[in-house]
């Protein structure tokens, strides 16, 4: 059985939400919407600190599970998990 080929993300589509210094100083993101797509297999635990998110697009990835910490996103009203490997 062949292994899945890893394609690194397109560097033109990689964005930093906040610098390490901003995070260290306690700055919080107030983004309302976030899209993460492109064969992602796991989610960073820092995602669950973005409590102002109202929409989270996690479509078109290779996610097999969603951590229970997603419940920390109290303002979330839209969640797209289509085209993943969820069971």
N, CA, C and O atoms as a CHARMM CRD file, in Angstrom:
* protein
*
  348
    1    1 UNK  N      0.84300  -1.17600   0.00000 PROA 1      0.00000
    2    1 UNK  CA     0.00000   0.00000   0.00000 PROA 1      0.00000
    3    1 UNK  C      0.89100   1.24200   0.00000 PROA 1      0.00000
    4    1 UNK  O      1.70000   1.40500   0.91300 PROA 1      0.00000
    5    2 UNK  N      0.76900   2.10600  -0.98100 PROA 2      0.00000
    6    2 UNK  CA     1.65300   3.28000  -1.05300 PROA 2      0.00000
    7    2 UNK  C      1.32800   4.30900   0.02000 PROA 2      0.00000
    8    2 UNK  O      0.17100   4.51100   0.38700 PROA 2      0.00000
    9    3 UNK  N      2.36300   4.94300   0.50500 PROA 3      0.00000
   10    3 UNK  CA     2.17800   6.03900   1.45700 PROA 3      0.00000
   11    3 UNK  C      1.65800   7.25700   0.71800 PROA 3      0.00000
   12    3 UNK  O      1.94500   7.46600  -0.46100 PROA 3      0.00000
   13    4 UNK  N      0.88100   8.06100   1.44600 PROA 4      0.00000
   14    4 UNK  CA     0.43100   9.31400   0.84100 PROA 4      0.00000
   15    4 UNK  C      1.62900  10.22300   0.63600 PROA 4      0.00000
   16    4 UNK  O      2.49200  10.34000   1.50700 PROA 4      0.00000
   17    5 UNK  N      1.67300  10.84800  -0.49000 PROA 5      0.00000
   18    5 UNK  CA     2.75000  11.79000  -0.77800 PROA 5      0.00000
   19    5 UNK  C      2.47000  13.08800  -0.03400 PROA 5      0.00000
   20    5 UNK  O      1.35200  13.60200  -0.07100 PROA 5      0.00000
   21    6 UNK  N      3.47300  13.61000   0.63300 PROA 6      0.00000
   22    6 UNK  CA     3.32400  14.87800   1.33500 PROA 6      0.00000
   23    6 UNK  C      3.67100  16.01300   0.38900 PROA 6      0.00000
   24    6 UNK  O      4.77500  16.07600  -0.15200 PROA 6      0.00000
   25    7 UNK  N      2.72800  16.89400   0.20000 PROA 7      0.00000
   26    7 UNK  CA     2.96300  18.10200  -0.58000 PROA 7      0.00000
   27    7 UNK  C      3.03500  19.26600   0.38900 PROA 7      0.00000
   28    7 UNK  O      2.03600  19.58200   1.03600 PROA 7      0.00000
   29    8 UNK  N      4.18400  19.91400   0.50900 PROA 8      0.00000
   30    8 UNK  CA     4.26800  21.04800   1.42700 PROA 8      0.00000
   31    8 UNK  C      3.31100  22.15200   0.99700 PROA 8      0.00000
   32    8 UNK  O      3.01800  22.29700  -0.18900 PROA 8      0.00000
   33    9 UNK  N      2.82100  22.93200   1.96600 PROA 9      0.00000
   34    9 UNK  CA     1.89600  24.00500   1.61100 PROA 9      0.00000
   35    9 UNK  C      2.54700  25.05200   0.72000 PROA 9      0.00000
   36    9 UNK  O      3.75700  25.27600   0.76700 PROA 9      0.00000
   37   10 UNK  N      1.73600  25.66400  -0.06500 PROA 10     0.00000
   38   10 UNK  CA     2.18400  26.74800  -0.93600 PROA 10     0.00000
   39   10 UNK  C      2.63700  27.91100  -0.05100 PROA 10     0.00000
   40   10 UNK  O      1.82400  28.44500   0.70300 PROA 10     0.00000
   41   11 UNK  N      3.90700  28.32100  -0.11900 PROA 11     0.00000
   42   11 UNK  CA     4.39900  29.39300   0.75400 PROA 11     0.00000
   43   11 UNK  C      3.65900  30.71400   0.56600 PROA 11     0.00000
   44   11 UNK  O      3.70700  31.57400   1.44500 PROA 11     0.00000
   45   12 UNK  N      2.98900  30.88500  -0.54400 PROA 12     0.00000
   46   12 UNK  CA     2.22000  32.11600  -0.74300 PROA 12     0.00000
   47   12 UNK  C      0.92500  32.10200   0.05700 PROA 12     0.00000
   48   12 UNK  O      0.25600  33.13000   0.16700 PROA 12     0.00000
   49   13 UNK  N      0.55800  30.94000   0.62400 PROA 13     0.00000
   50   13 UNK  CA    -0.69300  30.83000   1.36800 PROA 13     0.00000
   51   13 UNK  C     -0.45500  30.59400   2.85600 PROA 13     0.00000
   52   13 UNK  O     -1.37800  30.19600   3.56700 PROA 13     0.00000
   53   14 UNK  N      0.73900  30.82600   3.33200 PROA 14     0.00000
   54   14 UNK  CA     1.04200  30.66100   4.75000 PROA 14     0.00000
   55   14 UNK  C      1.06000  32.04700   5.38500 PROA 14     0.00000
   56   14 UNK  O      1.79600  32.93700   4.95900 PROA 14     0.00000
   57   15 UNK  N      0.24400  32.20200   6.39900 PROA 15     0.00000
   58   15 UNK  CA     0.13200  33.49400   7.06700 PROA 15     0.00000
   59   15 UNK  C      0.33700  33.31100   8.56100 PROA 15     0.00000
   60   15 UNK  O     -0.04600  32.28700   9.12700 PROA 15     0.00000
   61   16 UNK  N      0.93000  34.28800   9.18500 PROA 16     0.00000
   62   16 UNK  CA     1.08100  34.28900  10.62700 PROA 16     0.00000
   63   16 UNK  C      0.00300  35.19100  11.20100 PROA 16     0.00000
   64   16 UNK  O     -0.10500  36.36200  10.83400 PROA 16     0.00000
   65   17 UNK  N     -0.79200  34.63600  12.10300 PROA 17     0.00000
   66   17 UNK  CA    -1.86300  35.41800  12.71000 PROA 17     0.00000
   67   17 UNK  C     -1.27100  36.46500  13.63600 PROA 17     0.00000
   68   17 UNK  O     -1.64400  37.63700  13.58500 PROA 17     0.00000
   69   18 UNK  N     -0.34100  36.03200  14.48600 PROA 18     0.00000
   70   18 UNK  CA     0.32600  36.93900  15.41000 PROA 18     0.00000
   71   18 UNK  C      1.77300  36.50100  15.55100 PROA 18     0.00000
   72   18 UNK  O      2.09200  35.32100  15.40700 PROA 18     0.00000
   73   19 UNK  N      2.62500  37.43900  15.82800 PROA 19     0.00000
   74   19 UNK  CA     4.03000  37.10100  16.04300 PROA 19     0.00000
   75   19 UNK  C      4.18200  36.41800  17.40000 PROA 19     0.00000
   76   19 UNK  O      3.30200  36.51400  18.25500 PROA 19     0.00000
   77   20 UNK  N      5.29300  35.73600  17.58600 PROA 20     0.00000
   78   20 UNK  CA     5.57300  35.08400  18.86500 PROA 20     0.00000
   79   20 UNK  C      5.62400  36.11700  19.98500 PROA 20     0.00000
   80   20 UNK  O      5.21600  35.83500  21.11100 PROA 20     0.00000
   81   21 UNK  N      6.12200  37.30700  19.67800 PROA 21     0.00000
   82   21 UNK  CA     6.19800  38.37300  20.68000 PROA 21     0.00000
   83   21 UNK  C      4.80500  38.82000  21.11700 PROA 21     0.00000
   84   21 UNK  O      4.56700  39.03300  22.30500 PROA 21     0.00000
   85   22 UNK  N      3.88800  38.96300  20.16400 PROA 22     0.00000
   86   22 UNK  CA     2.51900  39.36200  20.50000 PROA 22     0.00000
   87   22 UNK  C      1.84400  38.31400  21.38300 PROA 22     0.00000
   88   22 UNK  O      1.14100  38.65500  22.33500 PROA 22     0.00000
   89   23 UNK  N      2.05700  37.06100  21.06800 PROA 23     0.00000
   90   23 UNK  CA     1.48600  35.97900  21.87400 PROA 23     0.00000
   91   23 UNK  C      2.08000  36.01200  23.27300 PROA 23     0.00000
   92   23 UNK  O      1.35600  35.89300  24.26200 PROA 23     0.00000
   93   24 UNK  N      3.40600  36.17500  23.36000 PROA 24     0.00000
   94   24 UNK  CA     4.08500  36.21500  24.65400 PROA 24     0.00000
   95   24 UNK  C      3.59900  37.38100  25.50600 PROA 24     0.00000
   96   24 UNK  O      3.56400  37.28200  26.73200 PROA 24     0.00000
   97   25 UNK  N      3.22600  38.48300  24.86400 PROA 25     0.00000
   98   25 UNK  CA     2.73000  39.65700  25.58300 PROA 25     0.00000
   99   25 UNK  C      1.24500  39.56300  25.90300 PROA 25     0.00000
  100   25 UNK  O      0.66800  40.49700  26.46000 PROA 25     0.00000
  101   26 UNK  N      0.62700  38.44500  25.55500 PROA 26     0.00000
  102   26 UNK  CA    -0.77100  38.23200  25.89800 PROA 26     0.00000
  103   26 UNK  C     -1.77800  38.81200  24.93200 PROA 26     0.00000
  104   26 UNK  O     -2.96400  38.88500  25.25300 PROA 26     0.00000
  105   27 UNK  N     -1.33600  39.22800  23.75100 PROA 27     0.00000
  106   27 UNK  CA    -2.27000  39.77500  22.77100 PROA 27     0.00000
  107   27 UNK  C     -3.21800  38.68000  22.30400 PROA 27     0.00000
  108   27 UNK  O     -2.80100  37.54200  22.09100 PROA 27     0.00000
  109   28 UNK  N     -4.47600  39.01800  22.14800 PROA 28     0.00000
  110   28 UNK  CA    -5.49200  38.06900  21.69400 PROA 28     0.00000
  111   28 UNK  C     -5.94300  38.43700  20.28700 PROA 28     0.00000
  112   28 UNK  O     -6.02300  39.61400  19.93300 PROA 28     0.00000
  113   29 UNK  N     -6.23300  37.42000  19.50000 PROA 29     0.00000
  114   29 UNK  CA    -6.76700  37.63800  18.16000 PROA 29     0.00000
  115   29 UNK  C     -8.26000  37.88400  18.25700 PROA 29     0.00000
  116   29 UNK  O     -8.94700  37.25300  19.06000 PROA 29     0.00000
  117   30 UNK  N     -8.76300  38.79600  17.44400 PROA 30     0.00000
  118   30 UNK  CA   -10.19800  39.06300  17.41300 PROA 30     0.00000
  119   30 UNK  C    -10.75800  38.74700  16.04000 PROA 30     0.00000
  120   30 UNK  O    -11.76500  39.32500  15.63000 PROA 30     0.00000
  121   31 UNK  N    -10.11500  37.83700  15.32600 PROA 31     0.00000
  122   31 UNK  CA   -10.62000  37.42700  14.02200 PROA 31     0.00000
  123   31 UNK  C    -11.95200  36.73400  14.21200 PROA 31     0.00000
  124   31 UNK  O    -12.11300  35.93900  15.13800 PROA 31     0.00000
  125   32 UNK  N    -12.90300  37.02100  13.35300 PROA 32     0.00000
  126   32 UNK  CA   -14.21600  36.38400  13.43700 PROA 32     0.00000
  127   32 UNK  C    -14.25800  35.09200  12.63200 PROA 32     0.00000
  128   32 UNK  O    -15.04000  34.19400  12.94500 PROA 32     0.00000
  129   33 UNK  N    -13.43000  34.98800  11.60400 PROA 33     0.00000
  130   33 UNK  CA   -13.50200  33.84700  10.70200 PROA 33     0.00000
  131   33 UNK  C    -12.09200  33.37500  10.35500 PROA 33     0.00000
  132   33 UNK  O    -11.17600  34.18100  10.19300 PROA 33     0.00000
  133   34 UNK  N    -11.93300  32.05300  10.24400 PROA 34     0.00000
  134   34 UNK  CA   -10.62600  31.48700   9.92700 PROA 34     0.00000
  135   34 UNK  C    -10.81000  30.27400   9.02500 PROA 34     0.00000
  136   34 UNK  O    -11.68800  29.44300   9.25900 PROA 34     0.00000
  137   35 UNK  N     -9.97500  30.17800   7.99300 PROA 35     0.00000
  138   35 UNK  CA    -9.98600  29.02200   7.09400 PROA 35     0.00000
  139   35 UNK  C     -8.63700  28.32700   7.16800 PROA 35     0.00000
  140   35 UNK  O     -7.59000  28.95700   7.01500 PROA 35     0.00000
  141   36 UNK  N     -8.67300  27.01800   7.40400 PROA 36     0.00000
  142   36 UNK  CA    -7.46900  26.19100   7.41800 PROA 36     0.00000
  143   36 UNK  C     -7.75300  25.01700   6.49300 PROA 36     0.00000
  144   36 UNK  O     -8.58800  24.16500   6.79900 PROA 36     0.00000
  145   37 UNK  N     -7.06300  24.97300   5.37200 PROA 37     0.00000
  146   37 UNK  CA    -7.29300  23.87300   4.43500 PROA 37     0.00000
  147   37 UNK  C     -5.99600  23.51800   3.73500 PROA 37     0.00000
  148   37 UNK  O     -5.05000  24.30600   3.71000 PROA 37     0.00000
  149   38 UNK  N     -5.96400  22.32200   3.16700 PROA 38     0.00000
  150   38 UNK  CA    -4.77900  21.90300   2.42700 PROA 38     0.00000
  151   38 UNK  C     -4.09000  20.69800   3.01000 PROA 38     0.00000
  152   38 UNK  O     -2.88700  20.73700   3.26800 PROA 38     0.00000
  153   39 UNK  N     -4.83100  19.62000   3.22400 PROA 39     0.00000
  154   39 UNK  CA    -4.27300  18.34200   3.67800 PROA 39     0.00000
  155   39 UNK  C     -3.73900  18.36700   5.10100 PROA 39     0.00000
  156   39 UNK  O     -2.84100  17.59400   5.43600 PROA 39     0.00000
  157   40 UNK  N     -4.26800  19.22800   5.93000 PROA 40     0.00000
  158   40 UNK  CA    -3.86800  19.30500   7.33400 PROA 40     0.00000
  159   40 UNK  C     -4.30100  18.02200   8.04100 PROA 40     0.00000
  160   40 UNK  O     -5.42200  17.55300   7.84700 PROA 40     0.00000
  161   41 UNK  N     -3.41600  17.45600   8.85600 PROA 41     0.00000
  162   41 UNK  CA    -3.72200  16.21300   9.57500 PROA 41     0.00000
  163   41 UNK  C     -4.01900  16.43500  11.04600 PROA 41     0.00000
  164   41 UNK  O     -4.71000  15.63000  11.67000 PROA 41     0.00000
  165   42 UNK  N     -3.50100  17.52500  11.60700 PROA 42     0.00000
  166   42 UNK  CA    -3.75800  17.81400  13.01900 PROA 42     0.00000
  167   42 UNK  C     -3.84700  19.32300  13.20200 PROA 42     0.00000
  168   42 UNK  O     -3.34100  20.10000  12.39100 PROA 42     0.00000
  169   43 UNK  N     -4.49900  19.71000  14.28100 PROA 43     0.00000
  170   43 UNK  CA    -4.71700  21.12600  14.55800 PROA 43     0.00000
  171   43 UNK  C     -3.88100  21.55600  15.75100 PROA 43     0.00000
  172   43 UNK  O     -3.74700  20.81400  16.72400 PROA 43     0.00000
  173   44 UNK  N     -3.32800  22.73900  15.67400 PROA 44     0.00000
  174   44 UNK  CA    -2.54000  23.28500  16.76800 PROA 44     0.00000
  175   44 UNK  C     -3.44800  23.57300  17.96300 PROA 44     0.00000
  176   44 UNK  O     -4.58100  24.02500  17.79500 PROA 44     0.00000
  177   45 UNK  N     -2.94900  23.31100  19.15500 PROA 45     0.00000
  178   45 UNK  CA    -3.73300  23.60300  20.35800 PROA 45     0.00000
  179   45 UNK  C     -3.97400  25.09800  20.52200 PROA 45     0.00000
  180   45 UNK  O     -4.90600  25.49600  21.22100 PROA 45     0.00000
  181   46 UNK  N     -3.15800  25.92600  19.89700 PROA 46     0.00000
  182   46 UNK  CA    -3.35900  27.37500  19.99300 PROA 46     0.00000
  183   46 UNK  C     -4.64800  27.81600  19.29900 PROA 46     0.00000
  184   46 UNK  O     -5.15600  28.90400  19.57000 PROA 46     0.00000
  185   47 UNK  N     -5.17300  26.98600  18.41500 PROA 47     0.00000
  186   47 UNK  CA    -6.42900  27.30900  17.73800 PROA 47     0.00000
  187   47 UNK  C     -7.55600  27.51300  18.73900 PROA 47     0.00000
  188   47 UNK  O     -8.42200  28.36300  18.53000 PROA 47     0.00000
  189   48 UNK  N     -7.55600  26.74900  19.81800 PROA 48     0.00000
  190   48 UNK  CA    -8.65400  26.79800  20.78700 PROA 48     0.00000
  191   48 UNK  C     -8.62700  28.06600  21.63200 PROA 48     0.00000
  192   48 UNK  O     -9.57000  28.31500  22.38400 PROA 48     0.00000
  193   49 UNK  N     -7.58800  28.86100  21.53200 PROA 49     0.00000
  194   49 UNK  CA    -7.54500  30.14000  22.25400 PROA 49     0.00000
  195   49 UNK  C     -8.16800  31.27900  21.44700 PROA 49     0.00000
  196   49 UNK  O     -8.29800  32.39400  21.95300 PROA 49     0.00000
  197   50 UNK  N     -8.55000  31.01200  20.21000 PROA 50     0.00000
  198   50 UNK  CA    -9.16500  32.04000  19.35400 PROA 50     0.00000
  199   50 UNK  C    -10.67000  32.06900  19.62200 PROA 50     0.00000
  200   50 UNK  O    -11.47700  31.74500  18.75100 PROA 50     0.00000
  201   51 UNK  N    -11.02100  32.46000  20.82700 PROA 51     0.00000
  202   51 UNK  CA   -12.40700  32.35500  21.29200 PROA 51     0.00000
  203   51 UNK  C    -13.37300  33.32100  20.62100 PROA 51     0.00000
  204   51 UNK  O    -14.58400  33.18000  20.78900 PROA 51     0.00000
  205   52 UNK  N    -12.88400  34.28600  19.87700 PROA 52     0.00000
  206   52 UNK  CA   -13.77000  35.22200  19.17400 PROA 52     0.00000
  207   52 UNK  C    -14.23600  34.68900  17.82000 PROA 52     0.00000
  208   52 UNK  O    -15.05700  35.32100  17.15600 PROA 52     0.00000
  209   53 UNK  N    -13.72100  33.53300  17.40800 PROA 53     0.00000
  210   53 UNK  CA   -14.12800  32.97500  16.11400 PROA 53     0.00000
  211   53 UNK  C    -15.62100  32.67500  16.09700 PROA 53     0.00000
  212   53 UNK  O    -16.16200  32.07400  17.02500 PROA 53     0.00000
  213   54 UNK  N    -16.27000  33.10500  15.02500 PROA 54     0.00000
  214   54 UNK  CA   -17.67500  32.74700  14.81800 PROA 54     0.00000
  215   54 UNK  C    -17.81200  31.74600  13.67900 PROA 54     0.00000
  216   54 UNK  O    -18.82800  31.05700  13.58400 PROA 54     0.00000
  217   55 UNK  N    -16.80500  31.65400  12.81200 PROA 55     0.00000
  218   55 UNK  CA   -16.82900  30.70500  11.69600 PROA 55     0.00000
  219   55 UNK  C    -15.44700  30.07300  11.55600 PROA 55     0.00000
  220   55 UNK  O    -14.42500  30.75900  11.57900 PROA 55     0.00000
  221   56 UNK  N    -15.44300  28.75900  11.41200 PROA 56     0.00000
  222   56 UNK  CA   -14.19500  28.01900  11.26000 PROA 56     0.00000
  223   56 UNK  C    -14.35100  27.04700  10.09700 PROA 56     0.00000
  224   56 UNK  O    -15.19400  26.15000  10.13300 PROA 56     0.00000
  225   57 UNK  N    -13.54600  27.23100   9.08500 PROA 57     0.00000
  226   57 UNK  CA   -13.57800  26.40800   7.87400 PROA 57     0.00000
  227   57 UNK  C    -12.38100  25.45900   7.91600 PROA 57     0.00000
  228   57 UNK  O    -11.23900  25.88100   7.73300 PROA 57     0.00000
  229   58 UNK  N    -12.64700  24.19100   8.15600 PROA 58     0.00000
  230   58 UNK  CA   -11.59400  23.17300   8.21700 PROA 58     0.00000
  231   58 UNK  C    -11.77200  22.15200   7.09900 PROA 58     0.00000
  232   58 UNK  O    -11.35000  21.00400   7.23000 PROA 58     0.00000
  233   59 UNK  N    -12.38400  22.56200   6.02500 PROA 59     0.00000
  234   59 UNK  CA   -12.69200  21.66700   4.91400 PROA 59     0.00000
  235   59 UNK  C    -11.45100  21.32300   4.09200 PROA 59     0.00000
  236   59 UNK  O    -10.44100  22.02600   4.12600 PROA 59     0.00000
  237   60 UNK  N    -11.56400  20.21900   3.35300 PROA 60     0.00000
  238   60 UNK  CA   -10.51400  19.76500   2.42800 PROA 60     0.00000
  239   60 UNK  C     -9.18300  19.49400   3.12000 PROA 60     0.00000
  240   60 UNK  O     -8.13500  19.96000   2.67300 PROA 60     0.00000
  241   61 UNK  N     -9.23400  18.74600   4.20500 PROA 61     0.00000
  242   61 UNK  CA    -8.04000  18.35700   4.94700 PROA 61     0.00000
  243   61 UNK  C     -8.01300  16.84700   5.11200 PROA 61     0.00000
  244   61 UNK  O     -8.80900  16.12700   4.50800 PROA 61     0.00000
  245   62 UNK  N     -7.09500  16.38100   5.93200 PROA 62     0.00000
  246   62 UNK  CA    -6.99100  14.95700   6.25700 PROA 62     0.00000
  247   62 UNK  C     -7.22400  14.72900   7.74500 PROA 62     0.00000
  248   62 UNK  O     -6.58500  13.86900   8.35200 PROA 62     0.00000
  249   63 UNK  N     -8.12800  15.48800   8.32600 PROA 63     0.00000
  250   63 UNK  CA    -8.41400  15.35900   9.75000 PROA 63     0.00000
  251   63 UNK  C     -9.20000  14.07400  10.00400 PROA 63     0.00000
  252   63 UNK  O    -10.20800  13.81400   9.34600 PROA 63     0.00000
  253   64 UNK  N     -8.73300  13.27700  10.96100 PROA 64     0.00000
  254   64 UNK  CA    -9.42300  12.03500  11.31800 PROA 64     0.00000
  255   64 UNK  C    -10.28200  12.22000  12.56400 PROA 64     0.00000
  256   64 UNK  O    -11.19900  11.43600  12.81000 PROA 64     0.00000
  257   65 UNK  N     -9.98700  13.25500  13.35200 PROA 65     0.00000
  258   65 UNK  CA   -10.76900  13.54100  14.55000 PROA 65     0.00000
  259   65 UNK  C    -10.67400  15.01500  14.88900 PROA 65     0.00000
  260   65 UNK  O     -9.74400  15.71100  14.48000 PROA 65     0.00000
  261   66 UNK  N    -11.64500  15.46700  15.63600 PROA 66     0.00000
  262   66 UNK  CA   -11.65800  16.85000  16.12100 PROA 66     0.00000
  263   66 UNK  C    -11.54100  16.78400  17.64300 PROA 66     0.00000
  264   66 UNK  O    -12.36600  16.13700  18.28900 PROA 66     0.00000
  265   67 UNK  N    -10.53800  17.43500  18.23000 PROA 67     0.00000
  266   67 UNK  CA   -10.35900  17.38200  19.68000 PROA 67     0.00000
  267   67 UNK  C    -11.55400  17.99200  20.42100 PROA 67     0.00000
  268   67 UNK  O    -12.18700  18.91700  19.91300 PROA 67     0.00000
  269   68 UNK  N    -11.86400  17.48400  21.60900 PROA 68     0.00000
  270   68 UNK  CA   -12.96800  18.03700  22.39400 PROA 68     0.00000
  271   68 UNK  C    -12.75600  19.50100  22.77000 PROA 68     0.00000
  272   68 UNK  O    -13.70900  20.19400  23.12300 PROA 68     0.00000
  273   69 UNK  N    -11.51400  19.97500  22.69600 PROA 69     0.00000
  274   69 UNK  CA   -11.22200  21.37700  23.01500 PROA 69     0.00000
  275   69 UNK  C    -11.93400  22.35300  22.09100 PROA 69     0.00000
  276   69 UNK  O    -11.95700  23.55300  22.36700 PROA 69     0.00000
  277   70 UNK  N    -12.51000  21.86800  21.00600 PROA 70     0.00000
  278   70 UNK  CA   -13.26100  22.75300  20.11700 PROA 70     0.00000
  279   70 UNK  C    -14.40400  23.42200  20.88400 PROA 70     0.00000
  280   70 UNK  O    -14.88800  24.48200  20.48500 PROA 70     0.00000
  281   71 UNK  N    -14.82800  22.80700  21.97100 PROA 71     0.00000
  282   71 UNK  CA   -15.89800  23.37300  22.80500 PROA 71     0.00000
  283   71 UNK  C    -15.48500  24.69900  23.44400 PROA 71     0.00000
  284   71 UNK  O    -16.33900  25.43600  23.93700 PROA 71     0.00000
  285   72 UNK  N    -14.19400  25.00800  23.44200 PROA 72     0.00000
  286   72 UNK  CA   -13.72400  26.28600  23.98900 PROA 72     0.00000
  287   72 UNK  C    -14.07400  27.46400  23.08500 PROA 72     0.00000
  288   72 UNK  O    -13.99600  28.61800  23.50800 PROA 72     0.00000
  289   73 UNK  N    -14.45800  27.18000  21.84900 PROA 73     0.00000
  290   73 UNK  CA   -14.82200  28.23900  20.89900 PROA 73     0.00000
  291   73 UNK  C    -16.30000  28.57500  21.09400 PROA 73     0.00000
  292   73 UNK  O    -17.14700  28.20300  20.28100 PROA 73     0.00000
  293   74 UNK  N    -16.59300  29.27800  22.17500 PROA 74     0.00000
  294   74 UNK  CA   -17.96700  29.56000  22.59700 PROA 74     0.00000
  295   74 UNK  C    -18.77000  30.38100  21.60000 PROA 74     0.00000
  296   74 UNK  O    -19.99700  30.28100  21.58000 PROA 74     0.00000
  297   75 UNK  N    -18.12800  31.17200  20.79000 PROA 75     0.00000
  298   75 UNK  CA   -18.83900  32.03800  19.84000 PROA 75     0.00000
  299   75 UNK  C    -19.01300  31.40300  18.46400 PROA 75     0.00000
  300   75 UNK  O    -19.58400  32.02100  17.56500 PROA 75     0.00000
  301   76 UNK  N    -18.53200  30.18600  18.29300 PROA 76     0.00000
  302   76 UNK  CA   -18.58200  29.51800  16.99600 PROA 76     0.00000
  303   76 UNK  C    -20.02600  29.18200  16.61000 PROA 76     0.00000
  304   76 UNK  O    -20.73700  28.49800  17.34700 PROA 76     0.00000
  305   77 UNK  N    -20.44400  29.67900  15.43900 PROA 77     0.00000
  306   77 UNK  CA   -21.79000  29.37800  14.93800 PROA 77     0.00000
  307   77 UNK  C    -21.73500  28.63000  13.60800 PROA 77     0.00000
  308   77 UNK  O    -22.74500  28.07200  13.18000 PROA 77     0.00000
  309   78 UNK  N    -20.57900  28.60700  12.94800 PROA 78     0.00000
  310   78 UNK  CA   -20.43700  27.90800  11.67200 PROA 78     0.00000
  311   78 UNK  C    -19.14800  27.09900  11.69400 PROA 78     0.00000
  312   78 UNK  O    -18.07700  27.62900  11.98700 PROA 78     0.00000
  313   79 UNK  N    -19.26000  25.81200  11.38300 PROA 79     0.00000
  314   79 UNK  CA   -18.11100  24.91800  11.33400 PROA 79     0.00000
  315   79 UNK  C    -18.22600  24.04600  10.09400 PROA 79     0.00000
  316   79 UNK  O    -19.19500  23.30200   9.94100 PROA 79     0.00000
  317   80 UNK  N    -17.23500  24.13700   9.20600 PROA 80     0.00000
  318   80 UNK  CA   -17.22000  23.33800   7.98300 PROA 80     0.00000
  319   80 UNK  C    -16.13200  22.27700   8.11000 PROA 80     0.00000
  320   80 UNK  O    -14.94300  22.59300   8.14800 PROA 80     0.00000
  321   81 UNK  N    -16.55200  21.01900   8.17500 PROA 81     0.00000
  322   81 UNK  CA   -15.62400  19.89100   8.27100 PROA 81     0.00000
  323   81 UNK  C    -15.70800  18.99200   7.04500 PROA 81     0.00000
  324   81 UNK  O    -15.24800  17.85100   7.08400 PROA 81     0.00000
  325   82 UNK  N    -16.28100  19.48200   5.97400 PROA 82     0.00000
  326   82 UNK  CA   -16.46900  18.66700   4.77600 PROA 82     0.00000
  327   82 UNK  C    -15.12700  18.25200   4.17000 PROA 82     0.00000
  328   82 UNK  O    -14.11800  18.94300   4.31300 PROA 82     0.00000
  329   83 UNK  N    -15.14600  17.11800   3.50100 PROA 83     0.00000
  330   83 UNK  CA   -13.97700  16.56800   2.79700 PROA 83     0.00000
  331   83 UNK  C    -12.78800  16.33700   3.72400 PROA 83     0.00000
  332   83 UNK  O    -11.67400  16.78400   3.45000 PROA 83     0.00000
  333   84 UNK  N    -13.04100  15.63600   4.81900 PROA 84     0.00000
  334   84 UNK  CA   -12.01000  15.20200   5.75000 PROA 84     0.00000
  335   84 UNK  C    -12.10900  13.69000   5.89700 PROA 84     0.00000
  336   84 UNK  O    -12.89300  13.05000   5.19600 PROA 84     0.00000
  337   85 UNK  N    -11.33600  13.12400   6.78500 PROA 85     0.00000
  338   85 UNK  CA   -11.35000  11.67800   7.02100 PROA 85     0.00000
  339   85 UNK  C    -11.96500  11.35700   8.38200 PROA 85     0.00000
  340   85 UNK  O    -11.52700  10.43200   9.06600 PROA 85     0.00000
  341   86 UNK  N    -12.96500  12.11600   8.76300 PROA 86     0.00000
  342   86 UNK  CA   -13.62300  11.92500  10.05200 PROA 86     0.00000
  343   86 UNK  C    -14.45100  10.65200  10.03400 PROA 86     0.00000
  344   86 UNK  O    -15.02800  10.28200   9.01100 PROA 86     0.00000
  345   87 UNK  N    -14.50000   9.99400  11.17300 PROA 87     0.00000
  346   87 UNK  CA   -15.28100   8.74900  11.28200 PROA 87     0.00000
  347   87 UNK  C    -16.44500   8.95500  12.18800 PROA 87     0.00000
  348   87 UNK  O    -17.22500   8.02900  12.41100 PROA 87     0.00000
